[in-house]
Amino acid sequence: MARPRPLQLASGTPRSSDYQNLTPRTPHSRAGRAEEAFSDIELTDIHEADEDYQSPQQQQSKPLLTSSRDGYRSRGDEYDGRHHPGMGQKRWTFARVVSLLPLILGVLTGVLLLFLIFASVQRPDTLHKIVGAIPPSEGAVDVVQPPAQQDDLVVSSVSPSPISTVQPSQHASSTTTHTANLENLISYENYTIFPLKPDEYRAECSKHNSGFMKHLGGFWDVPMHGPVDVPHEENDRVCKSTITYMLDGKVGLLADLALMAQVAAMARERNRTFFVDDTYWDRGKWADYFIDVRKSQPGEEPGCLPPPPNELVACPRGARHWVINSRTAKYHLGHPFSETYENAYGHGLHRLKPIFNMARESFSNTILPNERMRHLINVARDAFQKKMAGAGASSSYLGVHIRKGDRKASSWKYHGQYLPTFEYVSAVVNTWPRVSPPSTANPIDSIPSNPFIYLASDSPEGEREFTSSVHAENVFSLAGSQNPELGALASPMDYVQSEFDQLNLPERAAATKGMIVDFALVSGMWAADDGFAPEATICGISSSVCRLSAVALGWDRAFGELGSMGDIDETGKRWVEIDEHGTIVPVWQPFELFR
């Protein structure tokens, strides 16, 4: 059977209702390969052009498939479909913007550096103001160094300066300065009373330390633009360079002494004359309690006069006559001080040994009780020894210091609370067998079960609680003394610094004397030649008395034989801290800084 002839519709006209455009199912049908296919926009253009066929010839002559020669490759390698008429510009996406950020930042940084280079050449004074530095004087070729006496000064002490309105002409006929230029001068034009008040010195330090890059260089380095200071009046009788510790009445007695010990040590190291200023002290005069430091630490210029009070400068410490108090100490005795004076090669407590020795030397040679205070200390020692001898005991005892008032515990265990009495009692029970020397009076029982205790406390209530928890007959304190001269020195109330000024001056003076006597016996500081001192001291680290008790005991007795990493010797230590219990490293700090 013959195959029928194919149907020819060349002249046939289809009904529009029955006709459908045959379009490719995929772009691949119009191109030989995927990369040569038309895009969506191109296909749309083609569909719009082919929407209506005008004749059967066009319908039949339009192939369903297009040769690959008509695709992407047939248009040449230079064809760019992105610029096809009718195509929109490529949108800026977030990812593209982020990818260009390094380039943008680099360009901006380059522009900024170019501006700074231009400013450093054309307007160097403006650049100095931008970075907060003081520009050097014009025409200066070499960096101006401080005079020789700046670092080679003397250590002595002179009587404090009274509050006064300073007349410059009363000290000398001419005024000079060792600063590099006038812009380095400190102006006191807004003050009329000198020395300045403690908070005013703190404000001057805050002003000096504000700005950019103010803490570069070593502890004693002079800035590159020269020393910053006030004008000085020439007077050969005035000490060439000094360090003054100002007793400002803002902190407790022992807190002041701990800071003063370090300042006196720096004066010895720098050969600068050391002074104590008690103009604003709320406890009276320094000489009422301690030997004048110009006698105990005369230095290389004994007999020189103190500087005029209007020449004292709190910041920077490189000034010719530097003054420091408890409010400005934070600008000088912080991290830079530690970096300079700690043992950089030690671990733990080993790092603090140089600073410990600085404090001990100051208490041994500079900060010494006067004759009246030594008398009171000896009266208390004699009364305590007499009580011990009456009980047939040796001269060995423990020192216990209980601090309440405005000092709470430092540890988280008792955060916001006072250290409980049982902590002190437990420390006494555990410490005495470890440190007590064998008794010669009773060889069978070589360690007395009830040690004698010297109790120092600011709190009458705290003293009663402790005494009732131990063998009361073996406790000695100022409040419990039968000697009226000692009883008058007992603390009348819990010590709160903000309330201390409410007492009249005689009451404040008596409390100060009582604190000195308590500190001497509870720690062994300024011990007599007979060696009457505690075998150990029990206290809480939040108190300055506790910090300085370690200094009084001495390095080896206080901490025992330290390990290579600076760990305290738990069996050999005689400084028993019961607040943090050694959980904070280092376990001891030489002083406290205040705001």
PDB file of N, CA and C in Angstrom, residues 371-383 513 516-518 520-521:
ATOM      1  N   GLU A 371      58.244  62.343 120.740  1.00  0.00           N
ATOM      2  CA  GLU A 371      58.534  61.922 122.112  1.00  0.00           C
ATOM      3  C   GLU A 371      57.255  61.661 122.899  1.00  0.00           C
ATOM      4  N   ARG A 372      56.256  62.499 122.730  1.00  0.00           N
ATOM      5  CA  ARG A 372      54.998  62.322 123.454  1.00  0.00           C
ATOM      6  C   ARG A 372      54.315  61.025 123.043  1.00  0.00           C
ATOM      7  N   MET A 373      54.293  60.735 121.759  1.00  0.00           N
ATOM      8  CA  MET A 373      53.655  59.512 121.291  1.00  0.00           C
ATOM      9  C   MET A 373      54.450  58.285 121.720  1.00  0.00           C
ATOM     10  N   ARG A 374      55.757  58.369 121.736  1.00  0.00           N
ATOM     11  CA  ARG A 374      56.551  57.225 122.208  1.00  0.00           C
ATOM     12  C   ARG A 374      56.252  56.946 123.677  1.00  0.00           C
ATOM     13  N   HIS A 375      56.029  57.988 124.419  1.00  0.00           N
ATOM     14  CA  HIS A 375      55.669  57.791 125.828  1.00  0.00           C
ATOM     15  C   HIS A 375      54.357  57.021 125.944  1.00  0.00           C
ATOM     16  N   LEU A 376      53.352  57.408 125.164  1.00  0.00           N
ATOM     17  CA  LEU A 376      52.063  56.718 125.232  1.00  0.00           C
ATOM     18  C   LEU A 376      52.182  55.270 124.759  1.00  0.00           C
ATOM     19  N   ILE A 377      52.980  55.037 123.720  1.00  0.00           N
ATOM     20  CA  ILE A 377      53.181  53.666 123.236  1.00  0.00           C
ATOM     21  C   ILE A 377      53.850  52.819 124.311  1.00  0.00           C
ATOM     22  N   ASN A 378      54.837  53.377 124.978  1.00  0.00           N
ATOM     23  CA  ASN A 378      55.541  52.629 126.025  1.00  0.00           C
ATOM     24  C   ASN A 378      54.639  52.378 127.229  1.00  0.00           C
ATOM     25  N   VAL A 379      53.767  53.319 127.538  1.00  0.00           N
ATOM     26  CA  VAL A 379      52.821  53.112 128.645  1.00  0.00           C
ATOM     27  C   VAL A 379      51.903  51.933 128.335  1.00  0.00           C
ATOM     28  N   ALA A 380      51.418  51.867 127.110  1.00  0.00           N
ATOM     29  CA  ALA A 380      50.544  50.756 126.721  1.00  0.00           C
ATOM     30  C   ALA A 380      51.302  49.433 126.733  1.00  0.00           C
ATOM     31  N   ARG A 381      52.532  49.419 126.257  1.00  0.00           N
ATOM     32  CA  ARG A 381      53.330  48.189 126.266  1.00  0.00           C
ATOM     33  C   ARG A 381      53.596  47.727 127.690  1.00  0.00           C
ATOM     34  N   ASP A 382      53.951  48.658 128.540  1.00  0.00           N
ATOM     35  CA  ASP A 382      54.246  48.285 129.921  1.00  0.00           C
ATOM     36  C   ASP A 382      53.006  47.726 130.615  1.00  0.00           C
ATOM     37  N   ALA A 383      51.856  48.336 130.374  1.00  0.00           N
ATOM     38  CA  ALA A 383      50.624  47.858 131.005  1.00  0.00           C
ATOM     39  C   ALA A 383      50.262  46.465 130.498  1.00  0.00           C
ATOM     40  N   LYS A 513      45.750  59.870 118.427  1.00  0.00           N
ATOM     41  CA  LYS A 513      46.776  59.292 119.301  1.00  0.00           C
ATOM     42  C   LYS A 513      46.452  57.836 119.626  1.00  0.00           C
ATOM     43  N   ILE A 516      47.439  55.616 116.721  1.00  0.00           N
ATOM     44  CA  ILE A 516      48.888  55.401 116.630  1.00  0.00           C
ATOM     45  C   ILE A 516      49.333  54.358 117.652  1.00  0.00           C
ATOM     46  N   VAL A 517      48.817  54.444 118.876  1.00  0.00           N
ATOM     47  CA  VAL A 517      49.166  53.463 119.906  1.00  0.00           C
ATOM     48  C   VAL A 517      48.654  52.082 119.510  1.00  0.00           C
ATOM     49  N   ASP A 518      47.423  51.997 119.056  1.00  0.00           N
ATOM     50  CA  ASP A 518      46.868  50.713 118.617  1.00  0.00           C
ATOM     51  C   ASP A 518      47.706  50.107 117.496  1.00  0.00           C
ATOM     52  N   ALA A 520      50.821  50.593 116.757  1.00  0.00           N
ATOM     53  CA  ALA A 520      52.142  50.183 117.227  1.00  0.00           C
ATOM     54  C   ALA A 520      52.091  48.824 117.916  1.00  0.00           C
ATOM     55  N   LEU A 521      51.064  48.569 118.726  1.00  0.00           N
ATOM     56  CA  LEU A 521      51.019  47.313 119.467  1.00  0.00           C
ATOM     57  C   LEU A 521      50.397  46.175 118.676  1.00  0.00           C
TER      58      LEU A 521
END
